[in-house]
Coordinates of C-alpha atoms in Angstrom, one line a residue:
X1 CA -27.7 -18.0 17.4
X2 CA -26.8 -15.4 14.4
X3 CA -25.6 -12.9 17.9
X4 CA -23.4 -15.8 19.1
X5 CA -21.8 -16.0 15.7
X6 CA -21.1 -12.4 15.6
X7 CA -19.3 -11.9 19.0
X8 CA -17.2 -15.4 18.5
X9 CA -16.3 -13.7 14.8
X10 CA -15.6 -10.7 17.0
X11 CA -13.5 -12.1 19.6
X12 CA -11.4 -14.4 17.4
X13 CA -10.9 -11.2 15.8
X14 CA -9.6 -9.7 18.5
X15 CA -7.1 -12.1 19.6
X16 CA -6.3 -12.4 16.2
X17 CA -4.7 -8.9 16.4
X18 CA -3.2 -8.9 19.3
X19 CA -1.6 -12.5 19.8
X20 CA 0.8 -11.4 16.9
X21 CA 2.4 -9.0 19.2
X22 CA 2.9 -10.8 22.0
X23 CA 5.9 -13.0 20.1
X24 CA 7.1 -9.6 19.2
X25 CA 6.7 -7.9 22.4
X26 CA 8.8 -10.5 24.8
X27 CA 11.7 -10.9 21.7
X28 CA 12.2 -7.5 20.5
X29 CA 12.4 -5.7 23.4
X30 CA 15.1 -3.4 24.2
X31 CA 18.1 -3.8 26.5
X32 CA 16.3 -3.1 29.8
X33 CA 13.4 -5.6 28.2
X34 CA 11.2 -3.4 27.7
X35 CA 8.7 -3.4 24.5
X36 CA 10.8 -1.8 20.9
X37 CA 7.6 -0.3 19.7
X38 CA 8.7 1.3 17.1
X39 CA 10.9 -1.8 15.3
X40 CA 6.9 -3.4 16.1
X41 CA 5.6 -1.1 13.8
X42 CA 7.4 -1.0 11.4
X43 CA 8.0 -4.7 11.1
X44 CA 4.2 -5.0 10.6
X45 CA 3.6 -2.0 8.3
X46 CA 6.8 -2.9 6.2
X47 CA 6.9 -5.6 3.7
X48 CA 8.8 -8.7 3.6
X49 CA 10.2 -11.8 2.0
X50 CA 7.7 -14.2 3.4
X51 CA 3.7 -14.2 4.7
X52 CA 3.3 -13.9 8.6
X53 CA 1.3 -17.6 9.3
X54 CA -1.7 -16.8 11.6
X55 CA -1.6 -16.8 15.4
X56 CA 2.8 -16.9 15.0
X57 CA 5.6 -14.3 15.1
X58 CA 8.1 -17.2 14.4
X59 CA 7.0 -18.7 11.3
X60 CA 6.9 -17.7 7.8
X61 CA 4.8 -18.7 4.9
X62 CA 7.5 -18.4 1.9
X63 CA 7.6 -16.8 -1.4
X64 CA 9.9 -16.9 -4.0
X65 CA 12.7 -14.8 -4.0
X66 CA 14.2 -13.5 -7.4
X67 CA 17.9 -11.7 -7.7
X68 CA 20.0 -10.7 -10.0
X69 CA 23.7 -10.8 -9.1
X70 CA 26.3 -8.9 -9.7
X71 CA 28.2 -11.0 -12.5
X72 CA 24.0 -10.7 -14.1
X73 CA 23.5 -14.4 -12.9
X74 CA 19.8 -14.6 -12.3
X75 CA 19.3 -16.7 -8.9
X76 CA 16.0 -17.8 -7.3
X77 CA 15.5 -19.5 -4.1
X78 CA 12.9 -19.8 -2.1
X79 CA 12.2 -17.2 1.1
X80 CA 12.8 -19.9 3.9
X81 CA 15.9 -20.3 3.6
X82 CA 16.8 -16.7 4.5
X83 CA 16.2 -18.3 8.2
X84 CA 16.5 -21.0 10.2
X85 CA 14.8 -22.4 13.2
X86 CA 16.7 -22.8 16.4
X87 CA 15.8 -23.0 20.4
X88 CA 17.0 -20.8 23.0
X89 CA 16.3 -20.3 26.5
X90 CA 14.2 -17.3 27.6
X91 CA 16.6 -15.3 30.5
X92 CA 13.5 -13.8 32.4
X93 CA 11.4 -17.4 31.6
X94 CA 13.5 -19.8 31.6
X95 CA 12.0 -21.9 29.1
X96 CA 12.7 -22.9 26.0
X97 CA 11.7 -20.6 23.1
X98 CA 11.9 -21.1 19.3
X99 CA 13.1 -18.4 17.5
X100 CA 14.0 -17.3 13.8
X101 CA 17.5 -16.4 13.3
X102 CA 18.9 -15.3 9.5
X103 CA 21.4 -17.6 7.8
X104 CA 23.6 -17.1 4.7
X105 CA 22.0 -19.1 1.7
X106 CA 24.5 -20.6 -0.6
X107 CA 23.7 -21.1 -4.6
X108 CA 25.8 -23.0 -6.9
X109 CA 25.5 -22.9 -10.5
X110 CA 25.2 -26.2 -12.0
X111 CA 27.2 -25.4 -15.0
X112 CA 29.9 -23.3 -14.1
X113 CA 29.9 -24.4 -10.2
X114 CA 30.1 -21.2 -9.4
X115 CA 28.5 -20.0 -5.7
X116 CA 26.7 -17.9 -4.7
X117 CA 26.0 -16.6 -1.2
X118 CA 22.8 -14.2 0.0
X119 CA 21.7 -13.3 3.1
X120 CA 18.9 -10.9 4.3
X121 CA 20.5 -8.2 6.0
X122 CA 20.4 -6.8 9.3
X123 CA 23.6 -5.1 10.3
X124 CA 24.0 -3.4 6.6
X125 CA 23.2 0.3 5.1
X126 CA 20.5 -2.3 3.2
X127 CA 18.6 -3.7 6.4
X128 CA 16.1 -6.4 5.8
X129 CA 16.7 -6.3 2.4
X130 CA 18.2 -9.7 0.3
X131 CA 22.0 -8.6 -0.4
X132 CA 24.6 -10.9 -2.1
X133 CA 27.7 -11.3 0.0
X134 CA 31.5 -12.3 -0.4
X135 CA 34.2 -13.2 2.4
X136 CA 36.9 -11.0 3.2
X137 CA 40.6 -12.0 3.7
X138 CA 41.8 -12.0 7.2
X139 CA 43.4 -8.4 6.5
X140 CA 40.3 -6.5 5.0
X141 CA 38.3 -8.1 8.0
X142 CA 40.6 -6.4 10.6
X143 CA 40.4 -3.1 8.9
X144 CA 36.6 -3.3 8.6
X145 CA 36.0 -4.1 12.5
X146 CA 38.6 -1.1 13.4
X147 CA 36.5 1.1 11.3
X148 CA 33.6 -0.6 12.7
X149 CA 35.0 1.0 16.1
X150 CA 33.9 4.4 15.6
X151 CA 30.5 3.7 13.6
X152 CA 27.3 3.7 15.7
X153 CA 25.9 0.5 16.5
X154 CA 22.5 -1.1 15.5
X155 CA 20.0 -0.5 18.8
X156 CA 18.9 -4.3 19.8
X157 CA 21.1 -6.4 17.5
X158 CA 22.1 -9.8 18.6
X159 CA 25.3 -9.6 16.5
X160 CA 28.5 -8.9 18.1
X161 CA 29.5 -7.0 14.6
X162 CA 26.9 -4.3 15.4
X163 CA 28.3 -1.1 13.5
X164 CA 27.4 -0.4 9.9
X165 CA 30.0 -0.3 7.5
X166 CA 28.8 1.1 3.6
X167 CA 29.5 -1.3 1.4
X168 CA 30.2 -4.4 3.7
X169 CA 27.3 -6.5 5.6
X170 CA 27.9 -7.9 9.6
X171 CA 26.7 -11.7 10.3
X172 CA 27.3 -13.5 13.2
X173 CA 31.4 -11.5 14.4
X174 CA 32.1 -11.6 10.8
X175 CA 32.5 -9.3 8.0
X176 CA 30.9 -9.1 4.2
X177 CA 31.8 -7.4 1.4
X178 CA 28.1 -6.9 -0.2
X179 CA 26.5 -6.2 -3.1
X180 CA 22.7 -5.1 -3.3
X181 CA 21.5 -7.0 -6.1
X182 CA 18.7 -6.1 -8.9
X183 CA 15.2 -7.9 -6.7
X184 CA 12.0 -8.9 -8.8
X185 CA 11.2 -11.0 -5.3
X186 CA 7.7 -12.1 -5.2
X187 CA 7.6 -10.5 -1.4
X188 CA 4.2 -9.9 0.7
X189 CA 3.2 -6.7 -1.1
X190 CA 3.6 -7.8 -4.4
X191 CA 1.4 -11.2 -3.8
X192 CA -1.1 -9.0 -2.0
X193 CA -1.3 -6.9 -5.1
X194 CA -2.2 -9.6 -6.7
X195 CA -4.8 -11.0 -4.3
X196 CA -6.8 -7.5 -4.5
X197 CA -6.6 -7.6 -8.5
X198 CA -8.1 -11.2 -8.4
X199 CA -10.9 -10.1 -5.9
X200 CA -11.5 -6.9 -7.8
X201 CA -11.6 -9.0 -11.2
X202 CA -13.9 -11.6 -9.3
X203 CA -16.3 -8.6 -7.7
X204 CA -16.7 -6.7 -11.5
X205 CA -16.9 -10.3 -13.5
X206 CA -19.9 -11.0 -10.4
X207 CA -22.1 -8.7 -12.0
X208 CA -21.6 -9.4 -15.8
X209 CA -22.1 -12.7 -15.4
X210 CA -25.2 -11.8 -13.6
X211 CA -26.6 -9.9 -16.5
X212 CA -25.5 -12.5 -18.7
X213 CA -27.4 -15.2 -17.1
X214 CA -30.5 -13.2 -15.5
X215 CA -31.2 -10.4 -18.5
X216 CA -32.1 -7.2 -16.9
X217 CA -33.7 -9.1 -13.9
X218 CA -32.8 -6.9 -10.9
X219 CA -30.0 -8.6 -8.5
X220 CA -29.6 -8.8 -4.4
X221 CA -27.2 -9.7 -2.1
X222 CA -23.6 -9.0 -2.9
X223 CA -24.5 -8.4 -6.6
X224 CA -26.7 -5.9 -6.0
X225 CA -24.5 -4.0 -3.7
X226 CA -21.7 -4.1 -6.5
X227 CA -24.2 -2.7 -9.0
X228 CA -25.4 -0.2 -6.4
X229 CA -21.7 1.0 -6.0
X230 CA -20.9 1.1 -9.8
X231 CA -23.9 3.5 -9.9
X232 CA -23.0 5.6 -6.8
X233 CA -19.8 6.4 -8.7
X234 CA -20.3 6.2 -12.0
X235 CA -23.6 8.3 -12.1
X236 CA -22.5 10.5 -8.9
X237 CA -19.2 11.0 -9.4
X238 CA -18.0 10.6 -12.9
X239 CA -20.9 11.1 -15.7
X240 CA -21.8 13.9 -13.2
X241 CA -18.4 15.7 -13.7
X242 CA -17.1 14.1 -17.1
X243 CA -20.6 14.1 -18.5
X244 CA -20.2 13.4 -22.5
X245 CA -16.4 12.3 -21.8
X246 CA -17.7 10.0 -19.0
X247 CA -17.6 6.3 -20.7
X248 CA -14.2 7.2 -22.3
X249 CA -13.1 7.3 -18.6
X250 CA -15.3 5.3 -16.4
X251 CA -12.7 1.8 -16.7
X252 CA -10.3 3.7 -15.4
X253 CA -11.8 5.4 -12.7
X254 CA -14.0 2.8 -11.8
X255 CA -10.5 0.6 -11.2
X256 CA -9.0 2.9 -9.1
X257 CA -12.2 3.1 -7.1
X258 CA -12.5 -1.1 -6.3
X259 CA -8.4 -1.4 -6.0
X260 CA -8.1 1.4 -3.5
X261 CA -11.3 0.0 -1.4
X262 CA -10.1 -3.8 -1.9
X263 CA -6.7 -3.2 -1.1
X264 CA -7.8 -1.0 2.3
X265 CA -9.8 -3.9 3.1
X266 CA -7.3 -6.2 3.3
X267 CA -5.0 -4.7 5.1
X268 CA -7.2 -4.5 8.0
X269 CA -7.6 -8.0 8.0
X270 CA -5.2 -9.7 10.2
X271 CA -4.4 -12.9 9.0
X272 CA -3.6 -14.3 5.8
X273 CA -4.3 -13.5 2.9
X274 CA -4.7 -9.9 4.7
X275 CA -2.3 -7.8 7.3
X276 CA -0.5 -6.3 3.7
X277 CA -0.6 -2.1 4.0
X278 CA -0.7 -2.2 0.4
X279 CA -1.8 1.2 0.5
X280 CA 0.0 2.7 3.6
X281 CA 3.1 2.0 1.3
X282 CA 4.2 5.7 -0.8
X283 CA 5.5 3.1 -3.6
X284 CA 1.9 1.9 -4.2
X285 CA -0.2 4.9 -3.8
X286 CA 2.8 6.9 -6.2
X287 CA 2.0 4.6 -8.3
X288 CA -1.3 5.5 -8.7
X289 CA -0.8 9.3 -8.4
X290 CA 1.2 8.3 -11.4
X291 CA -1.3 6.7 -14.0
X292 CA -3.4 9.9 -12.9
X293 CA -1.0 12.1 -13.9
X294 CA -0.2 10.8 -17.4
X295 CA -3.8 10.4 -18.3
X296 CA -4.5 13.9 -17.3
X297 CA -1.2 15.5 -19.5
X298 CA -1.3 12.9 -22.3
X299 CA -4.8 13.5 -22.7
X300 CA -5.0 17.3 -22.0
X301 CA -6.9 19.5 -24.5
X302 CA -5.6 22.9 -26.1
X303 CA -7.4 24.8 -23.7
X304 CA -5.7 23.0 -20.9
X305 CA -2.5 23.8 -22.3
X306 CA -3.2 27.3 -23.1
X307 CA -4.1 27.9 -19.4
X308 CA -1.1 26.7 -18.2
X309 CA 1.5 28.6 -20.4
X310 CA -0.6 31.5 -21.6
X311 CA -3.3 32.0 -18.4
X312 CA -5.9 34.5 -18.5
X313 CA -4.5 36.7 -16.3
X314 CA -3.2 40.5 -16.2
X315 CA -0.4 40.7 -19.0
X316 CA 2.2 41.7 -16.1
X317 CA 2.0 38.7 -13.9
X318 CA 3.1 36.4 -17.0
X319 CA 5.4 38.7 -19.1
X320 CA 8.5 39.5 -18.8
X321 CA 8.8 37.1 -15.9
X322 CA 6.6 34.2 -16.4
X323 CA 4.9 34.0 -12.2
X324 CA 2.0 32.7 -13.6
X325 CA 3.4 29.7 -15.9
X326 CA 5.8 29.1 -13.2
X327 CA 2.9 28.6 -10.9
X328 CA 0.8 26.4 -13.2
X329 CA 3.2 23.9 -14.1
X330 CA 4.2 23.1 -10.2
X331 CA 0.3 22.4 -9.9
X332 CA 1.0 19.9 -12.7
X333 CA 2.8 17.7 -10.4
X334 CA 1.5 19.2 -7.3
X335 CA -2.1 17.7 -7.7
X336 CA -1.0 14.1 -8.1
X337 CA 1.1 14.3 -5.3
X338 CA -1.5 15.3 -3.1
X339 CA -3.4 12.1 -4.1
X340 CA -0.4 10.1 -3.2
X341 CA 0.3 11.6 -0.2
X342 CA -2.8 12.1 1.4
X343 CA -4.2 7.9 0.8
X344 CA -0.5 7.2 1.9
X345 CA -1.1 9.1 5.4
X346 CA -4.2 8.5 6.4
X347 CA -4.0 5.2 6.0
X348 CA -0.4 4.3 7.1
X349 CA -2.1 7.0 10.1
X350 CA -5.1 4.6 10.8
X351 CA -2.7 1.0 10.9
X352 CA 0.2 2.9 13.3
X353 CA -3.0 4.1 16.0
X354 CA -4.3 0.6 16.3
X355 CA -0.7 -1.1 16.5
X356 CA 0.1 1.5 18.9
X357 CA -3.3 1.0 21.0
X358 CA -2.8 -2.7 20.9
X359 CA 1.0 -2.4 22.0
X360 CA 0.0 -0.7 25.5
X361 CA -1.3 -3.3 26.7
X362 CA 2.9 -4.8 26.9
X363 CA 4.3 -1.5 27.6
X364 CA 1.5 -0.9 31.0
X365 CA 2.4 -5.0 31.8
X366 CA 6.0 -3.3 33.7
X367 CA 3.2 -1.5 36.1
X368 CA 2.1 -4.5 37.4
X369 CA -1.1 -6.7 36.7
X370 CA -3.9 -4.0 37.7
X371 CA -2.4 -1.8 35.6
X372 CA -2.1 -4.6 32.9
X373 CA -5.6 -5.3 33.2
X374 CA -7.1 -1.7 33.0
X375 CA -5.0 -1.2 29.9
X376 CA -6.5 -4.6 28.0
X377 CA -9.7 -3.3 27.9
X378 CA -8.9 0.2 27.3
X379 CA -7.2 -1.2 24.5
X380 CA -9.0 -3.7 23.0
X381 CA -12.2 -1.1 23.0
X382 CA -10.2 1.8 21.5
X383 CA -8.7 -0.9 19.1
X384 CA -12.1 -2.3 18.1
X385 CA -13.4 1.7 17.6
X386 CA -10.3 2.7 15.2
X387 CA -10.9 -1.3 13.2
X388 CA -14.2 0.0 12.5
X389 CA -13.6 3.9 11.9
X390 CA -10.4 2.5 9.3
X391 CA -13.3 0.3 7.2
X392 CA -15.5 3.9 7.3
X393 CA -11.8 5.7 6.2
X394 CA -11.2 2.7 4.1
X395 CA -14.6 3.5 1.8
X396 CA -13.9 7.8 2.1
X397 CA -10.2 7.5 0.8
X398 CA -11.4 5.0 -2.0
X399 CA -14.3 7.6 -2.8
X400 CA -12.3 10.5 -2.7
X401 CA -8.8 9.5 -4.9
X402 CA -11.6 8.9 -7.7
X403 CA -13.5 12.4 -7.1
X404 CA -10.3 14.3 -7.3
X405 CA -8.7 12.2 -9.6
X406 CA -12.2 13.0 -11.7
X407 CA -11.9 16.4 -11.3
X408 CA -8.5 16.7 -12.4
X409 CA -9.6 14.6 -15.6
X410 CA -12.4 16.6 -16.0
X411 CA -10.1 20.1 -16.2
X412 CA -7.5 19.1 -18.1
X413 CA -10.1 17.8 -21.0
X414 CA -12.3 20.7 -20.8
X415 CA -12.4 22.4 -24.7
X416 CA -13.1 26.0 -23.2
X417 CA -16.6 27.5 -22.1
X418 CA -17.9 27.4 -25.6
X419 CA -17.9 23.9 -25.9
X420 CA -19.6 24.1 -22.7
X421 CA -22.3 26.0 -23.8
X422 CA -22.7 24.2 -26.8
X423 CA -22.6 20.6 -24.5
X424 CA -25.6 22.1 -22.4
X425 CA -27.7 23.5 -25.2
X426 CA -27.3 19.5 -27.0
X427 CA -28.7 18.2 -23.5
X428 CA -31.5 20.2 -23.6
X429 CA -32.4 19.7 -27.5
X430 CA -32.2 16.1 -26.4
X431 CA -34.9 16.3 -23.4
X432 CA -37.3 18.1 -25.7
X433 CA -37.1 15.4 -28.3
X434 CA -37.7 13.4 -25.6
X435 CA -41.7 15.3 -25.3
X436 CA -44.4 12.6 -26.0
X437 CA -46.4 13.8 -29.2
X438 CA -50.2 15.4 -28.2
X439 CA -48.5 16.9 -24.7
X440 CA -48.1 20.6 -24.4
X441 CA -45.4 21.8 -22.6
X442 CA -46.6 25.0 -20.5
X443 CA -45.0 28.1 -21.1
X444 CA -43.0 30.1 -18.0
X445 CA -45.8 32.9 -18.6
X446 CA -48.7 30.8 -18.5
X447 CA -47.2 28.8 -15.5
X448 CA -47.0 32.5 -13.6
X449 CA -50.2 33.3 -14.7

C-alpha cells in the first residue's frame, strides 16, 4: 500500500511537470510552429506579476501590483487585470483555444479624476515588465511607426507594431509614449520569499517549542532531523571554524543555511506554492553575497585590516607601488561574489537541464510518433534523475554558502596568531579542570614506558 502511494506521488509528479509545457509548447512556438524553447525557459525561470495555477499555462493566480507613477501618484491594482481572457481558433487544430492576451488597465483617481493607464509590456525596451502609458497624437504616431521601419522586430509577437522604439511601448498597431514607473509589486518571487521565511520560522520555532514542552527529552521525526541539522552545522561547520566567536555568529549563519535549503526546495516543486527559482535569480543570491560582505568588513579586526593594506609580504611588492594592497582589496569583493555567483549557476544550471529535458519530448513530436515516444521516456527518466540530483545539489549549495561564508567570517575576525595561541592554551586549561579529583593522568614518559 505505502509502494502504491509512492509511485502515484511519483507519477502525479511527473505530469505535474510536464503538463505545464504543453500550453506553452503548442502557443509559443515559432513561425514555422515549431517549439520557442528558449522564451519556455525563461518564462518559467523568470518572475512574474501573477502565480502559475496548477495543471494551466492560461491562468493566473493574482497578486497585487504596486506603482508609482510618474506625477508620484501611488496606484495599486490587482495582477489580473494586466490580461484578459479571450477564445481563438487553433490553425493546425481547429478548435477552439482560450488564450491570455495583455490589455491596457485604466485607473482613475477619485479626487482629481485623473487616469491613469498601465499595461504590461511586450513590444517595449521594458518587456514583461508593468509600464505606465500615454496616447500619442496622430502626428507623433506616424513618426514613431516610420522609425519603427528600420528597428528589428520582436521574434514571435502577435502585434502588428513589432519593432521596439526606446521610450514608447507597441499594443495592438498602436503607439505609447511610456514611462517605467517605480514597482514595489508583490510579484511571484517576492511572495515566495515570503513562503520560505514562514517555513524557515515554522521549521526553527518546531524545535523550541519542543524543548519547551518536552525538557531535554530527546525528539524524532521531523524534529529530530531539525535538531540533527542545527548540530551538523553548528558543531561541524561553525563552532569548528569560529570556535570562541561561534554563538556571536551562529543566528546568522544558521539563517542562511535553512533559507538557501528552503528556498532550493521549493523551487523544485512544481506547483503552487513552489515552481519560484528564488535562488536561480542573481538579485536574490546578491543579496545574500551582500549581508556576507558587510558582516565580514564591518566586523573585521585590526589584524584583518592590517593584512589587507600593510600584508606581510617582501617590502618591494607593496612599496612604492602598492601590488599587494591592490590585490587584497579586489579579494574583498571578489569572495562574495563568488558566493553569489556560483548558488546563482548551479542552480539556475540544475532548473534550465530539466526544462530542457522535459521540452524534447515537443521538439522530437515534428519526427513523428516513434520518435515522440522514445523521447517521453528518455525524458521523463533523465528528468526524474536531474529532480533528484537538484534536491542532493539543493542540500550541497545550502551547506557550502554557510562553509565559505564561515570561513570568510572566521578570517576577517581573527586577532593574529597570538590570540590564537593564547585561544588554544585556555581550551586546554579548561579540559584539565575538567580531571575528576583522585584520577591520575599518566605522563607521555610513563605511557612509553
Amino acid at each position: 500500500m505505502r509502494l502504491l502511494r509512492y509511485k502515484l506521488l511519483l507519477l502525479i509528479a511527473v505530469f505535474g511537470f510536464v503538463f505545464p509545457f504543453r500550453g506553452a509548447a503548442s502557443g509559443g512556438g515559432d513561425e514555422e510552429g515549431g517549439v520557442n524553447v528558449k522564451e519556455i525557459i525563461f518564462h518559467h525561470l523568470g518572475d512574474g506579476y501573477g502565480w502559475e495555477v496548477p495543471f494551466s499555462h492560461v491562468y493566473r493566480i493574482p497578486l497585487p501590483v504596486i506603482l508609482r507613477a510618474e506625477d508620484g501618484k501611488w496606484i495599486s491594482f490587482s495582477s489580473h487585470k494586466l490580461q484578459e481572457y479571450v477564445r481563438v481558433i487553433n490553425e493546425k487544430t481547429g478548435k477552439e483555444e482560450l488564450v491570455a492576451e495583455p490589455r491596457i488597465v485604466t485607473e482613475i483617481d477619485k479626487k482629481t479624476g485623473k487616469k491613469y493607464q498601465f499595461i504590461l509590456a511586450h513590444v517595449s525596451k521594458h518587456r514583461n515588465k508593468v509600464v505606465q502609458i500615454f496616447p500619442l497624437t496622430p502626428e507623433e504616431e506616424a513618426e514613431v511607426k516610420a522609425a519603427a521601419k528600420n528597428n528589428p522586430k520582436i521574434e514571435g509577437n502577435i502585434d502588428e507594431a513589432e519593432a521596439i522604439i526606446g521610450g514608447y511601448a507597441g499594443f495592438k498597431e498602436h503607439y505609447y509614449r511610456e514611462y517605467k514607473p517605480l514597482d514595489i509589486s508583490f510579484t511571484k518571487n517576492v511572495l515566495a520569499l515570503f513562503i520560505a521565511a514562514i517555513v524557515v520560522t515554522a521549521m526553527v520555532m518546531s524545535v523550541v517549542w519542543f524543548y519547551s514542552r518536552k525538557g531535554m527529552k530527546a525528539p524524532r521525526k521531523g524534529v529530530g532531523f531539525m535538531e540533527m541539522l542545527i548540530d551538523f552545522i553548528y558543531t561541524g561547520v561553525i563552532k569548528s571554524t569560529l570556535h570562541d566567536r561561534a554563538k556571536k555568529y551562529a543566528p546568522f549563519l544558521l539563517t542562511c543555511f535553512f533559507f538557501i535549503l528552503v528556498m532550493n526546495l521549493v523551487g523544485l516543486i512544481v506547483i503552487f506554492p513552489g515552481g519560484a527559482n528564488l535562488t536561480g535569480n542573481i538579485a536574490i543570491t546578491l543579496v545574500l553575497a551582500i549581508m556576507v560582505f558587510v558582516i565580514t568588513n564591518v566586523m573585521g579586526s585590526k589584524h584583518y585590516w592590517k593584512e589587507i593594506f600593510w600584508p606581510d609580504v617582501p617590502l618591494f611588492l607593496k612599496f612604492p607601488i602598492p601590488i599587494m594592497q591592490f590585490i587584497e582589496i579586489f579579494g574583498i569583493f571578489t569572495k562574495p561574489a563568488a558566493l553569489c555567483v556560483r548558488l546563482f549557476a548551479n542552480m539556475m544550471g540544475g532548473h534550465m537541464i530539466v526544462i530542457t529535458l522535459t521540452l524534447l519530448i515537443f521538439i522530437f513530436a515534428a519526427f513523428g510518433a516513434i520518435a515522440a515516444g522514445g523521447s517521453v521516456f528518455i525524458s521523463v527518466l533523465f528528468s526524474i534523475f536531474m529532480l533528484c540530483l537538484d534536491v542532493l545539489v539543493s542540500f550541497i549549495q545550502a551547506y557550502v554558502f554557510t562553509l565559505l561564508a564561515t570561513i570568510f567570517i572566521s578570517m576577517s575576525t581573527d586577532k593574529g596568531h597570538g590570540h590564537d595561541s593564547h585561544h588554544e592554551s585556555k581550551e586546554t586549561t579548561e579540559v584539565k579542570t575538567e580531571q575528576p579529583e583522585g584520577e591520575v593522568k599518566p605522563s607521555v614518559a610513563t605511557t612509553a614506558g
